[in-house]
Amino acid sequence: MDWSAGYREYAPPPALAHALSCVWVSVTPAAGAPATRVLPDACTDLIWLSGHGVSLAGPDTGPVLAPSPPGSVLAGVRFRPGAGGPALGLPLSALLDQRLEPGDLRAGLPGGRGAELSRVHGGLAPDEALHRLVGLAGGLVTDAAPDPLVAAAAARLGRPGARVGRVARDLGISERQLHRRCVAAVGYGPVLLPLT
């Protein structure tokens, strides 16, 4: 990985490409940088910060300004739409527009998922932290596969002229069932997916 100043995205390992949209790194120069404007993308990120540990950025319904403290080093994994909820073991609607810090994240994830995060502590070297973070994400998605219906809906709703009712019919389910599954797996209903 390139740990020079800036933000970079990398393809996830091929075995995780069905559940992770990318692996990323961000290094802020010692002189600092303005806050980054993060737009909603129907994704959820596990984020390692040097000296701090792993936090979680839940799905956003609007733009968020992410501060960039001088000299900060971050690494992250981004779950695809439909993958974050099953991987974390809870409906993403519970994490809508939230950021969970390491202690809250460890305590808030069910089934021992939070305890695994302690292996990716803030004292690690960035390469090792990213390696462990990818391994952790891989274990989470192996234990709970992404909702394929939600992933298909997200892909279809991203096309020009797509309509929720038509996509639901094409997938063989009702609009209500599509809404329920999207709220659990993405954090919000399908009508917002084309905006991400």
Coordinates of N, CA and C in Angstrom, one line a residue:
M1 N 0.8 -1.2 0.0 CA 0.0 0.0 0.0 C 0.9 1.2 0.0
D2 N 0.3 2.3 -0.6 CA 1.0 3.6 -0.6 C 0.5 4.4 0.6
W3 N 1.4 4.7 1.5 CA 1.1 5.4 2.7 C 1.5 6.8 2.7
S4 N 1.7 7.4 1.5 CA 2.1 8.8 1.4 C 0.8 9.6 1.6
A5 N 0.9 10.9 1.7 CA -0.3 11.8 1.9 C -1.3 11.6 0.8
G6 N -2.6 11.6 1.2 CA -3.6 11.5 0.2 C -4.6 10.3 0.5
Y7 N -5.6 10.2 -0.3 CA -6.6 9.2 -0.2 C -6.5 8.3 -1.4
R8 N -6.5 6.9 -1.2 CA -6.5 6.0 -2.3 C -7.4 4.8 -2.0
E9 N -8.1 4.3 -3.0 CA -8.9 3.1 -2.9 C -8.2 2.0 -3.7
Y10 N -8.4 0.8 -3.2 CA -7.8 -0.4 -3.8 C -8.9 -1.5 -3.9
A11 N -8.8 -2.3 -4.9 CA -9.8 -3.4 -5.0 C -9.6 -4.3 -3.8
P12 N -10.7 -4.9 -3.3 CA -10.6 -5.8 -2.2 C -10.0 -7.2 -2.8
P13 N -9.6 -8.1 -1.9 CA -9.2 -9.4 -2.3 C -10.3 -10.0 -3.1
P14 N -10.0 -10.7 -4.2 CA -11.0 -11.3 -5.0 C -12.1 -12.2 -4.3
A15 N -11.6 -12.9 -3.3 CA -12.6 -13.7 -2.5 C -13.6 -12.9 -1.7
L16 N -13.3 -11.6 -1.5 CA -14.2 -10.7 -0.8 C -14.9 -9.7 -1.6
A17 N -14.7 -9.7 -2.9 CA -15.2 -8.7 -3.8 C -16.8 -8.7 -3.8
H18 N -17.4 -9.8 -3.5 CA -18.9 -9.9 -3.5 C -19.4 -9.0 -2.3
A19 N -18.6 -8.8 -1.3 CA -19.1 -8.1 -0.1 C -18.4 -6.8 0.2
L20 N -17.2 -6.6 -0.3 CA -16.5 -5.4 0.0 C -16.3 -4.6 -1.4
S21 N -16.7 -3.3 -1.3 CA -16.5 -2.5 -2.5 C -15.1 -2.0 -2.7
C22 N -14.4 -1.8 -1.6 CA -13.0 -1.4 -1.7 C -12.3 -1.5 -0.3
V23 N -11.0 -1.4 -0.4 CA -10.1 -1.2 0.8 C -9.5 0.2 0.5
W24 N -9.4 1.0 1.5 CA -8.8 2.3 1.3 C -7.9 2.7 2.4
V25 N -7.1 3.7 2.0 CA -6.1 4.3 3.0 C -6.2 5.9 2.8
S26 N -6.0 6.6 3.9 CA -6.0 8.0 3.9 C -5.0 8.5 4.9
V27 N -4.0 9.3 4.4 CA -3.0 9.9 5.2 C -3.1 11.4 5.1
T28 N -3.2 12.1 6.2 CA -3.2 13.6 6.2 C -1.8 14.1 6.5
P29 N -1.4 15.1 5.7 CA -0.1 15.6 5.9 C 0.1 16.2 7.3
A30 N 1.3 16.3 7.8 CA 1.5 16.9 9.1 C 1.0 18.4 9.2
A31 N 0.9 19.0 8.1 CA 0.4 20.4 8.0 C -1.1 20.5 8.1
G32 N -1.7 19.3 8.0 CA -3.2 19.3 8.1 C -3.8 19.4 6.7
A33 N -5.1 19.2 6.7 CA -5.9 19.3 5.5 C -7.3 19.7 5.9
P34 N -8.1 20.2 4.9 CA -9.5 20.5 5.3 C -10.3 19.3 5.5
A35 N -11.4 19.4 6.2 CA -12.3 18.2 6.4 C -12.7 17.7 5.0
T36 N -12.9 16.4 4.9 CA -13.4 15.8 3.7 C -14.9 15.7 3.7
R37 N -15.5 16.0 2.6 CA -17.0 15.9 2.5 C -17.3 14.5 1.9
V38 N -17.9 13.6 2.8 CA -18.3 12.3 2.4 C -19.7 12.2 2.0
L39 N -20.0 11.7 0.8 CA -21.4 11.6 0.3 C -22.0 10.3 0.6
P40 N -23.3 10.2 0.8 CA -23.9 8.9 1.0 C -23.7 7.9 -0.1
D41 N -23.4 6.7 0.2 CA -23.2 5.7 -0.8 C -23.8 4.3 -0.5
A42 N -24.7 4.2 0.4 CA -25.4 3.0 0.8 C -24.4 2.0 1.4
C43 N -23.2 2.4 1.8 CA -22.2 1.5 2.3 C -21.9 1.8 3.8
T44 N -21.2 0.9 4.4 CA -20.8 1.0 5.8 C -19.3 0.7 5.8
D45 N -18.5 1.5 6.6 CA -17.1 1.3 6.6 C -16.6 1.0 8.0
L46 N -15.7 0.0 8.1 CA -14.9 -0.1 9.3 C -13.6 0.6 9.1
I47 N -13.3 1.5 10.0 CA -12.2 2.5 9.8 C -11.2 2.3 11.0
W48 N -9.9 2.1 10.6 CA -8.8 2.0 11.6 C -8.1 3.4 11.6
L49 N -7.9 4.0 12.8 CA -7.1 5.2 12.9 C -5.9 4.9 13.8
S50 N -4.8 5.2 13.3 CA -3.5 5.0 14.1 C -3.7 5.7 15.5
G51 N -3.3 4.9 16.5 CA -3.4 5.4 17.8 C -4.7 5.4 18.5
H52 N -5.7 4.9 17.7 CA -7.1 5.0 18.2 C -7.8 3.6 18.1
G53 N -7.7 2.9 17.0 CA -8.3 1.6 16.8 C -9.4 1.7 15.7
V54 N -10.4 0.8 15.8 CA -11.4 0.6 14.8 C -12.7 1.3 15.2
S55 N -13.2 2.1 14.3 CA -14.6 2.7 14.5 C -15.4 2.3 13.3
L56 N -16.7 2.6 13.3 CA -17.6 2.2 12.3 C -18.3 3.5 11.8
A57 N -18.4 3.7 10.5 CA -19.2 4.7 9.9 C -20.5 4.0 9.4
G58 N -21.6 4.3 10.0 CA -22.8 3.7 9.5 C -23.3 4.4 8.2
P59 N -24.4 3.9 7.7 CA -24.9 4.5 6.4 C -25.4 5.9 6.6
D60 N -25.1 6.7 5.7 CA -25.4 8.2 5.8 C -26.6 8.5 4.9
T61 N -27.5 9.4 5.4 CA -28.6 9.9 4.6 C -28.3 11.2 3.9
G62 N -27.2 11.8 4.3 CA -26.7 13.1 3.7 C -25.2 13.2 3.8
P63 N -24.7 14.3 3.2 CA -23.2 14.5 3.3 C -22.7 14.7 4.7
V64 N -21.5 14.2 5.0 CA -20.9 14.3 6.3 C -19.5 14.9 6.1
L65 N -19.2 15.9 7.0 CA -17.8 16.4 7.0 C -16.9 15.6 7.9
A66 N -15.9 14.9 7.4 CA -15.0 14.1 8.1 C -13.8 14.9 8.4
P67 N -13.5 15.1 9.7 CA -12.2 15.9 10.0 C -11.0 15.1 9.6
S68 N -9.9 15.8 9.3 CA -8.7 15.2 9.0 C -7.6 15.8 9.8
P69 N -7.4 15.3 11.1 CA -6.4 15.8 12.0 C -5.0 15.7 11.3
P70 N -4.1 16.7 11.6 CA -2.8 16.7 11.0 C -2.1 15.4 11.3
G71 N -1.5 14.8 10.3 CA -0.7 13.6 10.5 C -1.5 12.3 10.7
S72 N -2.8 12.3 10.6 CA -3.6 11.1 10.8 C -3.4 10.1 9.7
V73 N -3.4 8.8 10.1 CA -3.3 7.7 9.2 C -4.5 6.8 9.4
L74 N -5.3 6.6 8.4 CA -6.5 5.8 8.4 C -6.4 4.7 7.4
A75 N -7.1 3.6 7.7 CA -7.2 2.5 6.8 C -8.7 2.0 6.9
G76 N -9.3 1.6 5.8 CA -10.7 1.2 5.9 C -11.1 0.1 5.0
V77 N -12.2 -0.6 5.3 CA -12.8 -1.5 4.4 C -14.3 -1.0 4.3
R78 N -14.7 -1.0 3.0 CA -16.1 -0.5 2.8 C -16.9 -1.7 2.3
F79 N -18.0 -2.0 3.1 CA -18.9 -3.1 2.7 C -19.9 -2.6 1.6
R80 N -20.1 -3.4 0.6 CA -21.1 -3.1 -0.4 C -22.5 -3.0 0.1
P81 N -23.4 -2.3 -0.6 CA -24.8 -2.3 -0.2 C -25.3 -3.7 0.0
G82 N -25.9 -3.9 1.1 CA -26.5 -5.3 1.3 C -25.6 -6.2 2.1
A83 N -24.3 -5.8 2.3 CA -23.3 -6.7 3.0 C -23.1 -6.2 4.4
G84 N -23.2 -5.0 4.7 CA -22.8 -4.5 6.0 C -23.7 -5.0 7.2
G85 N -25.0 -5.0 7.0 CA -26.0 -5.5 8.0 C -25.7 -6.9 8.4
P86 N -25.7 -7.8 7.4 CA -25.5 -9.2 7.7 C -24.1 -9.4 8.4
A87 N -23.1 -8.8 7.9 CA -21.7 -8.9 8.4 C -21.6 -8.5 9.8
L88 N -22.3 -7.4 10.2 CA -22.2 -6.8 11.5 C -23.2 -7.5 12.5
G89 N -24.2 -8.2 11.9 CA -25.1 -8.9 12.7 C -26.2 -8.1 13.3
L90 N -26.5 -7.0 12.6 CA -27.6 -6.1 13.1 C -28.2 -5.3 12.0
P91 N -29.4 -4.9 12.1 CA -30.0 -4.0 11.0 C -29.3 -2.7 11.0
L92 N -28.9 -2.3 9.8 CA -28.1 -1.1 9.6 C -29.0 0.2 9.9
S93 N -30.3 0.0 10.0 CA -31.1 1.1 10.3 C -30.8 1.6 11.8
A94 N -30.3 0.7 12.6 CA -29.8 1.0 13.9 C -28.6 1.9 13.9
L95 N -27.9 1.9 12.8 CA -26.6 2.7 12.7 C -26.7 3.9 11.8
L96 N -27.9 4.2 11.3 CA -28.1 5.3 10.4 C -27.5 6.6 10.9
D97 N -26.7 7.2 10.1 CA -26.1 8.5 10.4 C -25.3 8.5 11.7
Q98 N -24.7 7.3 12.0 CA -23.9 7.3 13.3 C -22.5 6.9 13.0
R99 N -21.7 7.3 14.0 CA -20.3 6.8 14.0 C -20.1 6.2 15.4
L100 N -19.6 4.9 15.4 CA -19.4 4.2 16.6 C -17.9 4.2 16.9
E101 N -17.5 4.7 18.0 CA -16.1 4.6 18.4 C -15.7 3.2 18.9
P102 N -14.4 3.0 19.0 CA -14.0 1.6 19.4 C -14.7 0.9 20.5
G103 N -14.8 1.6 21.6 CA -15.5 1.0 22.8 C -16.9 0.7 22.5
D104 N -17.6 1.7 21.9 CA -19.1 1.5 21.6 C -19.2 0.4 20.6
L105 N -18.3 0.3 19.6 CA -18.4 -0.7 18.6 C -18.2 -2.1 19.2
R106 N -17.2 -2.3 20.0 CA -16.9 -3.6 20.6 C -18.1 -4.0 21.4
A107 N -18.7 -3.1 22.2 CA -19.8 -3.5 23.0 C -21.1 -3.7 22.2
G108 N -21.3 -3.0 21.1 CA -22.5 -3.0 20.4 C -22.8 -4.0 19.3
L109 N -21.7 -4.8 19.0 CA -21.9 -5.8 17.9 C -22.2 -7.1 18.6
P110 N -23.2 -7.8 18.1 CA -23.6 -9.1 18.7 C -22.7 -10.3 18.3
G111 N -22.8 -11.4 19.0 CA -22.2 -12.6 18.7 C -20.7 -12.6 18.7
G112 N -20.1 -11.8 19.6 CA -18.6 -11.8 19.7 C -17.9 -11.0 18.6
R113 N -18.7 -10.4 17.6 CA -18.1 -9.7 16.6 C -17.2 -8.5 17.1
G114 N -17.7 -7.8 18.1 CA -17.0 -6.7 18.6 C -15.7 -7.0 19.3
A115 N -15.6 -8.2 19.9 CA -14.4 -8.6 20.6 C -13.3 -8.8 19.6
E116 N -13.6 -9.2 18.4 CA -12.6 -9.5 17.4 C -11.9 -8.2 17.0
L117 N -12.6 -7.0 17.2 CA -12.0 -5.8 16.8 C -10.8 -5.4 17.6
S118 N -10.7 -5.9 18.8 CA -9.5 -5.6 19.7 C -8.2 -6.0 19.1
R119 N -8.3 -7.0 18.1 CA -7.0 -7.4 17.4 C -6.5 -6.4 16.5
V120 N -7.3 -5.4 16.2 CA -7.0 -4.3 15.2 C -6.9 -3.0 16.1
H121 N -5.9 -3.0 17.0 CA -5.8 -1.9 17.9 C -5.0 -0.7 17.3
G122 N -5.1 0.4 17.9 CA -4.4 1.6 17.4 C -2.9 1.6 17.4
G123 N -2.3 0.7 18.1 CA -0.8 0.7 18.2 C -0.1 -0.1 17.1
L124 N -0.9 -0.6 16.1 CA -0.3 -1.4 15.1 C 0.3 -0.5 14.0
A125 N 1.2 -1.0 13.2 CA 1.7 -0.4 12.0 C 0.6 -0.4 11.0
P126 N 0.5 0.6 10.2 CA -0.6 0.7 9.2 C -0.7 -0.5 8.3
D127 N 0.3 -1.1 7.8 CA 0.2 -2.3 6.9 C -0.4 -3.4 7.7
E128 N 0.0 -3.6 8.9 CA -0.5 -4.7 9.8 C -1.9 -4.5 10.1
A129 N -2.3 -3.2 10.4 CA -3.7 -2.9 10.8 C -4.6 -3.2 9.6
L130 N -4.2 -2.8 8.4 CA -5.0 -3.0 7.2 C -5.1 -4.5 7.0
H131 N -4.1 -5.2 7.1 CA -4.1 -6.7 6.9 C -5.1 -7.3 7.9
R132 N -5.0 -6.9 9.1 CA -6.0 -7.5 10.1 C -7.4 -7.1 9.9
L133 N -7.6 -5.8 9.5 CA -8.9 -5.3 9.2 C -9.6 -6.1 8.0
V134 N -8.8 -6.3 7.0 CA -9.3 -7.1 5.8 C -9.6 -8.5 6.3
G135 N -8.8 -9.1 7.1 CA -9.0 -10.4 7.6 C -10.3 -10.5 8.5
L136 N -10.5 -9.5 9.3 CA -11.7 -9.4 10.2 C -12.9 -9.3 9.3
A137 N -12.9 -8.4 8.3 CA -14.0 -8.2 7.4 C -14.3 -9.5 6.7
G138 N -13.3 -10.2 6.2 CA -13.4 -11.5 5.6 C -14.1 -12.5 6.4
G139 N -13.8 -12.5 7.7 CA -14.4 -13.4 8.6 C -15.9 -13.1 8.9
L140 N -16.2 -11.8 8.9 CA -17.5 -11.3 9.1 C -18.4 -11.7 8.0
V141 N -17.9 -11.5 6.7 CA -18.8 -11.8 5.6 C -18.9 -13.3 5.3
T142 N -17.9 -14.0 5.8 CA -18.0 -15.5 5.6 C -19.0 -16.1 6.5
D143 N -19.1 -15.5 7.7 CA -20.1 -15.9 8.7 C -21.5 -15.5 8.3
A144 N -21.7 -14.4 7.6 CA -23.0 -13.9 7.2 C -22.9 -13.3 5.8
A145 N -23.3 -14.0 4.8 CA -23.3 -13.5 3.4 C -24.1 -12.3 3.2
P146 N -23.8 -11.4 2.3 CA -24.6 -10.3 1.9 C -25.9 -10.7 1.4
D147 N -26.9 -9.9 1.5 CA -28.2 -10.2 1.0 C -28.2 -10.0 -0.5
P148 N -28.2 -11.0 -1.3 CA -28.1 -10.9 -2.8 C -29.2 -10.1 -3.4
L149 N -30.4 -10.2 -2.8 CA -31.5 -9.4 -3.3 C -31.3 -7.9 -3.2
V150 N -30.8 -7.5 -2.1 CA -30.5 -6.1 -1.9 C -29.4 -5.6 -2.8
A151 N -28.4 -6.4 -2.9 CA -27.3 -6.1 -3.9 C -27.8 -5.9 -5.3
A152 N -28.7 -6.8 -5.7 CA -29.3 -6.8 -7.0 C -30.2 -5.5 -7.2
A153 N -30.9 -5.2 -6.2 CA -31.8 -4.0 -6.2 C -30.9 -2.8 -6.3
A154 N -29.9 -2.7 -5.5 CA -29.0 -1.5 -5.5 C -28.4 -1.3 -6.9
A155 N -28.0 -2.4 -7.5 CA -27.4 -2.3 -8.9 C -28.4 -1.8 -9.9
R156 N -29.6 -2.4 -9.8 CA -30.7 -2.0 -10.7 C -31.2 -0.6 -10.5
L157 N -31.3 -0.2 -9.3 CA -31.8 1.1 -9.0 C -30.9 2.2 -9.3
G158 N -29.6 1.9 -9.5 CA -28.6 2.9 -9.9 C -28.7 3.2 -11.4
R159 N -29.5 2.5 -12.1 CA -29.6 2.7 -13.6 C -30.6 3.9 -13.8
P160 N -30.4 4.7 -14.9 CA -31.3 5.8 -15.2 C -32.7 5.2 -15.4
G161 N -33.7 5.9 -14.9 CA -35.1 5.6 -15.1 C -35.6 4.4 -14.3
A162 N -34.8 3.9 -13.4 CA -35.3 2.7 -12.6 C -36.3 3.2 -11.6
R163 N -37.3 2.3 -11.3 CA -38.3 2.6 -10.4 C -38.4 1.4 -9.4
V164 N -38.6 1.7 -8.1 CA -38.6 0.7 -7.0 C -39.7 -0.4 -7.3
G165 N -40.9 0.0 -7.7 CA -41.9 -1.0 -8.0 C -41.5 -2.0 -9.1
R166 N -41.0 -1.5 -10.1 CA -40.5 -2.3 -11.2 C -39.4 -3.2 -10.8
V167 N -38.4 -2.7 -10.1 CA -37.3 -3.5 -9.6 C -37.8 -4.6 -8.7
A168 N -38.7 -4.3 -7.8 CA -39.3 -5.3 -6.9 C -40.0 -6.4 -7.7
R169 N -40.8 -6.0 -8.6 CA -41.4 -7.0 -9.5 C -40.4 -7.9 -10.2
D170 N -39.4 -7.3 -10.8 CA -38.4 -8.0 -11.5 C -37.7 -9.0 -10.6
L171 N -37.5 -8.7 -9.3 CA -36.9 -9.6 -8.4 C -37.8 -10.6 -7.7
G172 N -39.1 -10.5 -8.1 CA -40.1 -11.4 -7.6 C -40.5 -11.2 -6.2
I173 N -40.5 -10.0 -5.7 CA -40.9 -9.7 -4.3 C -41.8 -8.4 -4.3
S174 N -42.5 -8.2 -3.2 CA -43.3 -7.0 -3.1 C -42.4 -5.8 -2.7
E175 N -42.9 -4.6 -3.0 CA -42.2 -3.4 -2.6 C -42.0 -3.3 -1.1
R176 N -42.9 -3.8 -0.4 CA -42.8 -3.8 1.1 C -41.7 -4.7 1.6
Q177 N -41.6 -5.9 1.0 CA -40.5 -6.8 1.3 C -39.2 -6.2 0.9
L178 N -39.1 -5.6 -0.3 CA -37.8 -5.0 -0.7 C -37.4 -3.9 0.3
H179 N -38.4 -3.1 0.7 CA -38.1 -2.0 1.6 C -37.6 -2.6 3.0
R180 N -38.3 -3.6 3.5 CA -37.8 -4.2 4.8 C -36.4 -4.7 4.7
R181 N -36.1 -5.4 3.6 CA -34.8 -6.0 3.4 C -33.7 -4.9 3.2
C182 N -34.0 -3.9 2.5 CA -33.1 -2.8 2.3 C -32.8 -2.0 3.6
V183 N -33.8 -1.8 4.4 CA -33.6 -1.1 5.7 C -32.7 -1.9 6.6
A184 N -32.9 -3.2 6.6 CA -32.0 -4.1 7.4 C -30.6 -4.1 6.9
A185 N -30.4 -4.3 5.6 CA -29.1 -4.5 5.1 C -28.3 -3.2 4.7
V186 N -29.1 -2.1 4.4 CA -28.4 -0.9 4.0 C -28.6 0.3 5.0
G187 N -29.8 0.2 5.7 CA -30.0 1.3 6.6 C -31.2 2.1 6.3
Y188 N -31.6 2.2 5.0 CA -32.7 2.9 4.6 C -33.4 2.2 3.4
G189 N -34.5 2.8 3.0 CA -35.3 2.1 2.0 C -34.8 2.2 0.6
P190 N -35.3 1.4 -0.3 CA -34.8 1.4 -1.7 C -34.9 2.7 -2.5
V191 N -35.9 3.5 -2.1 CA -36.1 4.8 -2.8 C -34.8 5.7 -2.7
L192 N -34.0 5.5 -1.7 CA -32.8 6.3 -1.5 C -31.6 5.7 -2.2
L193 N -31.6 4.5 -2.6 CA -30.5 3.9 -3.2 C -30.0 4.6 -4.5
P194 N -30.9 5.0 -5.4 CA -30.4 5.7 -6.6 C -29.6 7.0 -6.3
L195 N -29.8 7.6 -5.1 CA -29.2 8.8 -4.7 C -27.8 8.6 -4.2
T196 N -27.4 7.4 -4.0 CA -26.1 7.1 -3.4 C -25.0 6.9 -4.5

